[in-house]
PDB file of C-alpha atoms and ligand atoms in Angstrom:
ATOM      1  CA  UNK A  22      14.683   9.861  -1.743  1.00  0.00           C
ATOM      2  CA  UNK A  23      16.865   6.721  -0.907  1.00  0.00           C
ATOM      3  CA  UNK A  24      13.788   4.637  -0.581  1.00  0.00           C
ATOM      4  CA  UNK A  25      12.497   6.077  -3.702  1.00  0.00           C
ATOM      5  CA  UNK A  26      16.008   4.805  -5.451  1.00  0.00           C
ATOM      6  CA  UNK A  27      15.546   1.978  -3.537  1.00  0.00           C
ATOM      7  CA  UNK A  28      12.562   0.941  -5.100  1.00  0.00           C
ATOM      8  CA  UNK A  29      13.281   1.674  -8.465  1.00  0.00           C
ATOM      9  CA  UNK A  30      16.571   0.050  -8.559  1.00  0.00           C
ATOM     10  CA  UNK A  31      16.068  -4.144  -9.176  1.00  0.00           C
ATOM     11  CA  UNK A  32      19.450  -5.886  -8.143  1.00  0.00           C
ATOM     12  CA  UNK A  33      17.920  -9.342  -8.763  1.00  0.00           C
ATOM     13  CA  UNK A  34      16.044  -8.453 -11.836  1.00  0.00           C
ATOM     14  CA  UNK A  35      19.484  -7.088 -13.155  1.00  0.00           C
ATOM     15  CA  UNK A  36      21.246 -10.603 -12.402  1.00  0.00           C
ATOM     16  CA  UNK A  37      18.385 -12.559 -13.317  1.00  0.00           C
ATOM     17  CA  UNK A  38      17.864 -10.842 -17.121  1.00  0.00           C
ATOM     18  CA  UNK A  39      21.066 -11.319 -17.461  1.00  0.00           C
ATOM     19  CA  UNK A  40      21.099 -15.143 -16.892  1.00  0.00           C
ATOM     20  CA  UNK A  41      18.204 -14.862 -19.251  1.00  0.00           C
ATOM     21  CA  UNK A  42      20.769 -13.160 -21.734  1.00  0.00           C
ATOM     22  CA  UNK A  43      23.551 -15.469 -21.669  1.00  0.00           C
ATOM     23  CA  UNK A  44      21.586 -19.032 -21.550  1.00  0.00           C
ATOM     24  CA  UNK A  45      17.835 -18.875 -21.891  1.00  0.00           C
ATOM     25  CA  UNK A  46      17.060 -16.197 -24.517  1.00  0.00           C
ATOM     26  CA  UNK A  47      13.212 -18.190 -25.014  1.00  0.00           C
ATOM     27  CA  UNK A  48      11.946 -16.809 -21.357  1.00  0.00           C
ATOM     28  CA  UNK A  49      11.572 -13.760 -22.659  1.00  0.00           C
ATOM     29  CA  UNK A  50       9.380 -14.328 -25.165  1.00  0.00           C
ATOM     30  CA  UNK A  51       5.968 -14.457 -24.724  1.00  0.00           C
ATOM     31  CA  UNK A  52       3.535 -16.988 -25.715  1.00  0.00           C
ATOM     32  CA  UNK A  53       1.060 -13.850 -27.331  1.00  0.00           C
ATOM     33  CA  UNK A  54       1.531 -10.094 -27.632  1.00  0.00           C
ATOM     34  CA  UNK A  55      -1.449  -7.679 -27.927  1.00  0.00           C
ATOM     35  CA  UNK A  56      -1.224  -3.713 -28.331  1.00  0.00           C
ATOM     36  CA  UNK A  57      -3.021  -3.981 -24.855  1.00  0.00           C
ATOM     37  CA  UNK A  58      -5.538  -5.957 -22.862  1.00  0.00           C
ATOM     38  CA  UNK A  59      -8.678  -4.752 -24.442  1.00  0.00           C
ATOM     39  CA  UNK A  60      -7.278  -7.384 -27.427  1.00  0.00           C
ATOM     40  CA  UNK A  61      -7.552 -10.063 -24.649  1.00  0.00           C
ATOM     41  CA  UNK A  62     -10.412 -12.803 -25.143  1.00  0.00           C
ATOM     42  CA  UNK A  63     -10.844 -13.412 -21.885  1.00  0.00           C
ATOM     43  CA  UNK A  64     -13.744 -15.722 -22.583  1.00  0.00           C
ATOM     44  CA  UNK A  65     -11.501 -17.845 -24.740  1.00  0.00           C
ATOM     45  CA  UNK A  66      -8.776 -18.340 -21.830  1.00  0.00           C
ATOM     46  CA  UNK A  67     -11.401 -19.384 -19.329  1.00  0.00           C
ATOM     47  CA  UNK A  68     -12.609 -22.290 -21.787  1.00  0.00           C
ATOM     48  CA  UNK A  69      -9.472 -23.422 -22.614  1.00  0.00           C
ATOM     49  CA  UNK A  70      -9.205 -24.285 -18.607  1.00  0.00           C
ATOM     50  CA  UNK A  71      -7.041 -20.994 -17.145  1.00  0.00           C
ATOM     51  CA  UNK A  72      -8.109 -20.626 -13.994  1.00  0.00           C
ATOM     52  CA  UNK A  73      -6.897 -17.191 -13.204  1.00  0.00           C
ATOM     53  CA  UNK A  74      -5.303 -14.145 -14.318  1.00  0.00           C
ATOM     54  CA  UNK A  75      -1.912 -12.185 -12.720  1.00  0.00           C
ATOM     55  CA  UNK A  76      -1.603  -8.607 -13.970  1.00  0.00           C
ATOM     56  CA  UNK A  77       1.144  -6.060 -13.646  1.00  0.00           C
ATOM     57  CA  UNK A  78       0.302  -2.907 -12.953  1.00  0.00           C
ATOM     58  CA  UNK A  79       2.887  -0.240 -14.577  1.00  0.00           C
ATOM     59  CA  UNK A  80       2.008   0.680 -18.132  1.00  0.00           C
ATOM     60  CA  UNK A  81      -0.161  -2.729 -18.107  1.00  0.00           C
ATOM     61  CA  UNK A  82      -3.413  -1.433 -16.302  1.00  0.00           C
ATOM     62  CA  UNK A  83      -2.650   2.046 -15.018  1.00  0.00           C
ATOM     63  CA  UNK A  84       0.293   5.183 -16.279  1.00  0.00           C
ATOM     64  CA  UNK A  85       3.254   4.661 -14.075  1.00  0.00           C
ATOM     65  CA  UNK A  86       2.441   5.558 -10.597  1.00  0.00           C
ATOM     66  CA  UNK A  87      -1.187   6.370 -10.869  1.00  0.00           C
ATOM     67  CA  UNK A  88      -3.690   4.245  -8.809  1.00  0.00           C
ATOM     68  CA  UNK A  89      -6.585   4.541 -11.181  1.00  0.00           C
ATOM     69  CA  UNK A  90      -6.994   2.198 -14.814  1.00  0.00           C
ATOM     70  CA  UNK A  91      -5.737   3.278 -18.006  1.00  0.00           C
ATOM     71  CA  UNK A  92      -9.304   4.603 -19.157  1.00  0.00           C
ATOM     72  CA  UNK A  93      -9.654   2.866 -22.565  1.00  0.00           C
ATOM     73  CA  UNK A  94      -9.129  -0.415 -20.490  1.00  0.00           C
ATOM     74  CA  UNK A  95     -12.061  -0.728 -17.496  1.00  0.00           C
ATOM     75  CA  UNK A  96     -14.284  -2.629 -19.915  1.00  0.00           C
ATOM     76  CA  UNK A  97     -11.991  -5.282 -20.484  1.00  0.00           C
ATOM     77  CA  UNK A  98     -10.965  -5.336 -16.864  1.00  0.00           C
ATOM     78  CA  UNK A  99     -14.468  -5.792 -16.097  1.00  0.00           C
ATOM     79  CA  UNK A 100     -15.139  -8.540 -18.736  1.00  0.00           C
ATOM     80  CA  UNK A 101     -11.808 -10.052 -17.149  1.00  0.00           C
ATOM     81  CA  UNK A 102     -13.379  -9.725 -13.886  1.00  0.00           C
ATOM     82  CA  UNK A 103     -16.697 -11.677 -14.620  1.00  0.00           C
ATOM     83  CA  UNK A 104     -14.847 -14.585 -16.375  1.00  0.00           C
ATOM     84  CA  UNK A 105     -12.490 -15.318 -13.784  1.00  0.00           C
ATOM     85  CA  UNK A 106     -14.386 -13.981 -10.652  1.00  0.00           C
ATOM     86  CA  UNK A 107     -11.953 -13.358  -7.733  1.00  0.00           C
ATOM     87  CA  UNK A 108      -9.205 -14.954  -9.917  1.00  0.00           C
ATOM     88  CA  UNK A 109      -7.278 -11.829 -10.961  1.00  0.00           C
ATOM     89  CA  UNK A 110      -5.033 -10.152  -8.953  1.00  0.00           C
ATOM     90  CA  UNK A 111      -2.268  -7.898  -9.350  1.00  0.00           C
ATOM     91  CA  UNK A 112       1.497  -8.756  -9.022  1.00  0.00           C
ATOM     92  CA  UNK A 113       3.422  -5.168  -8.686  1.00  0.00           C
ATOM     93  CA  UNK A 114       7.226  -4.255  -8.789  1.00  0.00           C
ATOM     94  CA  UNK A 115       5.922  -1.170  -7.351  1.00  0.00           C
ATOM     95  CA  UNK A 116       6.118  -0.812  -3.735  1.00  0.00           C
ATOM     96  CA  UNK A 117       2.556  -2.040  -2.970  1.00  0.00           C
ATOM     97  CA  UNK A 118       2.449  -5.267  -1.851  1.00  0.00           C
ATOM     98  CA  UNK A 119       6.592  -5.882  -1.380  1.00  0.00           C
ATOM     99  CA  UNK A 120       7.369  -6.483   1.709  1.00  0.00           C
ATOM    100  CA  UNK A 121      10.337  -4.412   1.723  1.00  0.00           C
ATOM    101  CA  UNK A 122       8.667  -1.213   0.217  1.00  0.00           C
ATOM    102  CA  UNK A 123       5.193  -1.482   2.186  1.00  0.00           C
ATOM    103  CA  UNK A 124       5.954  -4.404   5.070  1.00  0.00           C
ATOM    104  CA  UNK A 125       2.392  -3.393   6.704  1.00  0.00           C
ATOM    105  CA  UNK A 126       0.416  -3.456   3.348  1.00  0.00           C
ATOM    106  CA  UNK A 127      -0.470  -0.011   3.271  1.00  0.00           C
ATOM    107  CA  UNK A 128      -0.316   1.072  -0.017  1.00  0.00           C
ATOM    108  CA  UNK A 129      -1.449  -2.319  -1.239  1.00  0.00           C
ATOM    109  CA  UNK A 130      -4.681  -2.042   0.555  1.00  0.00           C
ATOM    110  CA  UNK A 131      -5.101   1.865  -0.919  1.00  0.00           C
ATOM    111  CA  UNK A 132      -4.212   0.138  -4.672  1.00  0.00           C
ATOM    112  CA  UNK A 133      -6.817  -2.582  -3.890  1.00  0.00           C
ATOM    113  CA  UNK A 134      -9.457   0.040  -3.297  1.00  0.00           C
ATOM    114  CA  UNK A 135      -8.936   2.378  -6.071  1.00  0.00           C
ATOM    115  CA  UNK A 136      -8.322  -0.374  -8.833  1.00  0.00           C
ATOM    116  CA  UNK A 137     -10.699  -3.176  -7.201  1.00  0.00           C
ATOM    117  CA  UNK A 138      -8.091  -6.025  -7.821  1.00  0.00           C
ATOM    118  CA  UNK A 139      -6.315  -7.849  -4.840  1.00  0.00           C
ATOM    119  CA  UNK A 140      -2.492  -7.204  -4.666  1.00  0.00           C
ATOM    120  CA  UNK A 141      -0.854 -10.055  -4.041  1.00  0.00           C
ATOM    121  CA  UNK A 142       1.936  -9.673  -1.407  1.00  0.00           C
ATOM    122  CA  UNK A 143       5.322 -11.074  -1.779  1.00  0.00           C
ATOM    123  CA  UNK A 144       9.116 -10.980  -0.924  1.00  0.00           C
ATOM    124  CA  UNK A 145      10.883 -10.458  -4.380  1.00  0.00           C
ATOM    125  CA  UNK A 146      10.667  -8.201  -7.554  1.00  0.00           C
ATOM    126  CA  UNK A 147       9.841  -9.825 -10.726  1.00  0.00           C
ATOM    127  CA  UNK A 148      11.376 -11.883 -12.572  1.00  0.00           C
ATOM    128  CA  UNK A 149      13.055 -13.383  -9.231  1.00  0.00           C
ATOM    129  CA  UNK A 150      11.192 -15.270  -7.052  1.00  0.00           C
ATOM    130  CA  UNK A 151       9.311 -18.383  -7.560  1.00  0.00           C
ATOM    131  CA  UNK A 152       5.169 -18.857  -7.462  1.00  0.00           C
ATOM    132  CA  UNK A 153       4.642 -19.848  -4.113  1.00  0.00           C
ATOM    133  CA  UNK A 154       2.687 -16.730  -3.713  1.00  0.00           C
ATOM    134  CA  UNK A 155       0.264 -16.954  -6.706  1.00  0.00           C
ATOM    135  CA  UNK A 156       0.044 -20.782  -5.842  1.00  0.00           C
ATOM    136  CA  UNK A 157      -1.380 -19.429  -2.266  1.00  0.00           C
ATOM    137  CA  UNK A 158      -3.472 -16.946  -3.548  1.00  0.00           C
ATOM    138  CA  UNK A 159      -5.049 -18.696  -6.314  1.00  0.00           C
ATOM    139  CA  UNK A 160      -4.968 -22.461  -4.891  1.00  0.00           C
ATOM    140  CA  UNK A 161      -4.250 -23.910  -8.414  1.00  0.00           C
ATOM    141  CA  UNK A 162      -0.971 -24.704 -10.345  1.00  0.00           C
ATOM    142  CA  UNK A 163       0.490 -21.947 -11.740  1.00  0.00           C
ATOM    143  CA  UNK A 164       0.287 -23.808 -15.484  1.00  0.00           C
ATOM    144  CA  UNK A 165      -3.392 -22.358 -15.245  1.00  0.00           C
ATOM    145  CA  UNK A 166      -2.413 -18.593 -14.661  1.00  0.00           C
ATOM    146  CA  UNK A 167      -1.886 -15.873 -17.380  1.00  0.00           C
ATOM    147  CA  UNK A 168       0.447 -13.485 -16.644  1.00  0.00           C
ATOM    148  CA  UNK A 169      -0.050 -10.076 -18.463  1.00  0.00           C
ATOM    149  CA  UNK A 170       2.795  -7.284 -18.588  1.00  0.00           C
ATOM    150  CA  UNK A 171       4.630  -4.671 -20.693  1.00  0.00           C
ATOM    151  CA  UNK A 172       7.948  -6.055 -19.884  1.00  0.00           C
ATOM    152  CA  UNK A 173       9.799  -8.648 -21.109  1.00  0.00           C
ATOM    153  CA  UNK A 174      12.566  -8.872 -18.546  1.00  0.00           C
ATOM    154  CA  UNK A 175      10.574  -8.713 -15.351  1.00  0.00           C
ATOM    155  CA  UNK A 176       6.907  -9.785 -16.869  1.00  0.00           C
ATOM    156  CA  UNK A 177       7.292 -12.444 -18.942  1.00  0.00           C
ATOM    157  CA  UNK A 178      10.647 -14.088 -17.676  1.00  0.00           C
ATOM    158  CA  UNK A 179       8.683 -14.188 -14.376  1.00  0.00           C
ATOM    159  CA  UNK A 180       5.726 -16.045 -15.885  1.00  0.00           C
ATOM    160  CA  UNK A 181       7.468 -18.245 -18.159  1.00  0.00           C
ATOM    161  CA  UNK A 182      10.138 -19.306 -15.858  1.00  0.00           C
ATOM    162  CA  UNK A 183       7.156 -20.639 -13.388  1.00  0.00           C
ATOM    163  CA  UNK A 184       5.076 -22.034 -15.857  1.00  0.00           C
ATOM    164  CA  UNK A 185       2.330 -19.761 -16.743  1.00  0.00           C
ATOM    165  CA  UNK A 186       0.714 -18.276 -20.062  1.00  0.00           C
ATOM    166  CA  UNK A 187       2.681 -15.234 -20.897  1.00  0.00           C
ATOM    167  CA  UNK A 188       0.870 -12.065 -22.699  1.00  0.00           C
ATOM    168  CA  UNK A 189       2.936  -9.081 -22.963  1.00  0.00           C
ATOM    169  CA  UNK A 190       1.562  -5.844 -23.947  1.00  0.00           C
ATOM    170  CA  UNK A 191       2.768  -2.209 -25.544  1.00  0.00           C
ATOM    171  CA  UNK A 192       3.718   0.406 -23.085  1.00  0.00           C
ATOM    172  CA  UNK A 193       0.636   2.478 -22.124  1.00  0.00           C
ATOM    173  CA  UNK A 194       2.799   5.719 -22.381  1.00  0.00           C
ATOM    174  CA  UNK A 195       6.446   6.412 -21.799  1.00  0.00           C
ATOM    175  CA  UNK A 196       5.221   9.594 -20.466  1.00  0.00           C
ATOM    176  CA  UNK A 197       6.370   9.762 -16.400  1.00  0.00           C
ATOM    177  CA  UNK A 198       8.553   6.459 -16.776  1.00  0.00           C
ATOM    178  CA  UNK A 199      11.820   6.575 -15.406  1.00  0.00           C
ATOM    179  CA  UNK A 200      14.645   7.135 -18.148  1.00  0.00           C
ATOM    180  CA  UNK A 201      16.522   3.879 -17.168  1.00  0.00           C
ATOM    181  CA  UNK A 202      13.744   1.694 -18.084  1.00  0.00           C
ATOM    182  CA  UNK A 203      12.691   3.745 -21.503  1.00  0.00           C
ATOM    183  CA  UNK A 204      16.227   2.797 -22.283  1.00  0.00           C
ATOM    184  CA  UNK A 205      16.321  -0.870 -21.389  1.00  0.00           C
ATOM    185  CA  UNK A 206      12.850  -1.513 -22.858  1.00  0.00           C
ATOM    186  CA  UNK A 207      14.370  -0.225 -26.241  1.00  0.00           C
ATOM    187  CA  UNK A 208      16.722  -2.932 -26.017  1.00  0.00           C
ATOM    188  CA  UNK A 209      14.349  -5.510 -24.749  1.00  0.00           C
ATOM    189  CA  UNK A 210      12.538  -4.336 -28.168  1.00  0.00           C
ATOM    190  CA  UNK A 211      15.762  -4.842 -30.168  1.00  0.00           C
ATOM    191  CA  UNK A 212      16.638  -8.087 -28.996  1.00  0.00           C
ATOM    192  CA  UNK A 213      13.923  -9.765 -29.318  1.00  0.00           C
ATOM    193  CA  UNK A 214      13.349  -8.373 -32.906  1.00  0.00           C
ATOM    194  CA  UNK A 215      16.348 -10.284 -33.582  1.00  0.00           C
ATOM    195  CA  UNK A 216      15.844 -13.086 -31.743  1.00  0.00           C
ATOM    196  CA  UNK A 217      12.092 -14.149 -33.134  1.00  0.00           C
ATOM    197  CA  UNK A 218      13.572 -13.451 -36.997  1.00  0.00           C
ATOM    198  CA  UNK A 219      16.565 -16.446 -36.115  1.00  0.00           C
ATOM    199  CA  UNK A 220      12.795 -18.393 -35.268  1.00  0.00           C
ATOM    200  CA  UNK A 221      13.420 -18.795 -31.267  1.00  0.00           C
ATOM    201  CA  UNK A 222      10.112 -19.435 -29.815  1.00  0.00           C
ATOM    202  CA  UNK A 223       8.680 -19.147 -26.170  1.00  0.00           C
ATOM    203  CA  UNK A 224       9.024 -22.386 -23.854  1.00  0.00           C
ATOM    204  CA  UNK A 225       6.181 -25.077 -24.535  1.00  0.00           C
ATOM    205  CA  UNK A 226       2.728 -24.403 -22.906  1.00  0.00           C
ATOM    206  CA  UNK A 227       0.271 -27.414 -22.963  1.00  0.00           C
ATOM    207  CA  UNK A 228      -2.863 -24.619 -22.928  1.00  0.00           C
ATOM    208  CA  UNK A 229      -0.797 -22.660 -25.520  1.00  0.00           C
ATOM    209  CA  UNK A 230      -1.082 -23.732 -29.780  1.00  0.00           C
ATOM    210  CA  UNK A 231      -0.362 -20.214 -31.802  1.00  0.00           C
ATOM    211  CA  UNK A 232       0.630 -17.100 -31.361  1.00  0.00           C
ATOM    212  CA  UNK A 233      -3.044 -15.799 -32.349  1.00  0.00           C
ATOM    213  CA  UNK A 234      -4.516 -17.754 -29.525  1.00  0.00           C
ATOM    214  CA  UNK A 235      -6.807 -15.643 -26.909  1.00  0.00           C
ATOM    215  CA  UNK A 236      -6.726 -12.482 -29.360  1.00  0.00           C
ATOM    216  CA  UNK A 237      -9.879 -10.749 -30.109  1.00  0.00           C
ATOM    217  CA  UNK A 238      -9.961 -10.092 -34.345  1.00  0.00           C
ATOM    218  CA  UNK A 239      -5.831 -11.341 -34.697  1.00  0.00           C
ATOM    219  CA  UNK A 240      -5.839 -10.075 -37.968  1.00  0.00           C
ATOM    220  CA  UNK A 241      -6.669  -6.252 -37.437  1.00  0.00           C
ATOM    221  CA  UNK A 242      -3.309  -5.262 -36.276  1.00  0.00           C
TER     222      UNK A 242
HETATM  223 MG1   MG B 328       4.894  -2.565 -16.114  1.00  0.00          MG
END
């Protein structure tokens, strides 16, 4: 049960969103938004020069704390899969693949199995930590990664504070998240609401020109 606490409970992503609060309000934005990855034209990142793709895994790819895709989504994984190869791994706040939660790699090797996709393994919870691990696993700056997540404050202030294309996504369900982050994704929603209406924009990307970039049909939604 501790552990369980444990793992839920993100002291440094608490201290880091709120750094992100009080001074730089643009990390949390991200560079595109899509109901959920089957919008994602992966064809049109991989010609643009991306090089590789980091996926959550929480409402992103699978329900919360299931080990198998969200079933409207293993096409698009798939497609993902053939443009960038061996490129796309996952990058979980979940116990698999943190060294704290699962030091031996246990339940990242039973998550690699059942969802095909390397976990990468690494020593903090999004958004701390730097990209020394991606940077390892994918051998190329991490300018050339996508990051794709449902959260603002872990997600995409991890990707945009090291650099990468940031594509955030709607919950998959709320259905089995904990109540603490139901709650603090309804005021992720509400401040950036506000903050996009005063015109605050996501840091610069050189790969990055619109908002409609890498969206299959932009204007259907
Ligand atoms: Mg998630």
């Amino acid at each position: 049960m501790i552990a369980k606490l444990g793992q839920r409970f993100n002291a440094a992503g608490i201290g880091s969103a709120a750094r992100v609060l009080l001074r730089d309000r643009s990390l949390m934005l991200p560079h595109v938004h899509v109901p959920d990855i089957s919008w994602i034209d992966w064809r049109a990142l991989k010609e643009r020069g991306f090089a590789g793709v980091v996926f959550d895994k929480d409402n992103t790819l699978t329900a919360p704390y299931v080990a198998t895709v969200w079933p409207t989504l293993g096409e698009s994984l798939e497609e993902c899969r053939k443009c960038f190869g061996e490129n796309v791994a996952l990058l979980s706040n979940s116990a698999a693949g943190l060294y704290q939660f699962d030091p031996a790699g246990v339940e990242a090797d039973a998550l690699e199995k059942s969802l095909g996709i390397s976990v990468i393994r690494h020593g903090s919870k999004k958004p701390a930590g730097n990209a020394d691990a991606l940077k390892k696993r994918f051998g190329c700056d991490a300018s050339l990664l996508v990051m794709v997540g449902d959260r603002h404050l872990t997600d995409v202030v991890y990707g945009n504070k090291n650099g990468l294309l940031t594509i955030s996504t709607e919950p998959l369900t709320l259905k089995g998240e904990p109540f603490i982050v139901t709650r603090v994704r309804r005021f992720e929603d509400a401040m950036l609401r506000r903050w996009k209406s005063s015109g605050l924009k996501p840091p610069p990307h050189s790969l990055h020109t619109t908002e409609f970039d890498f969206i299959k049909d932009p204007g259907c939604w």
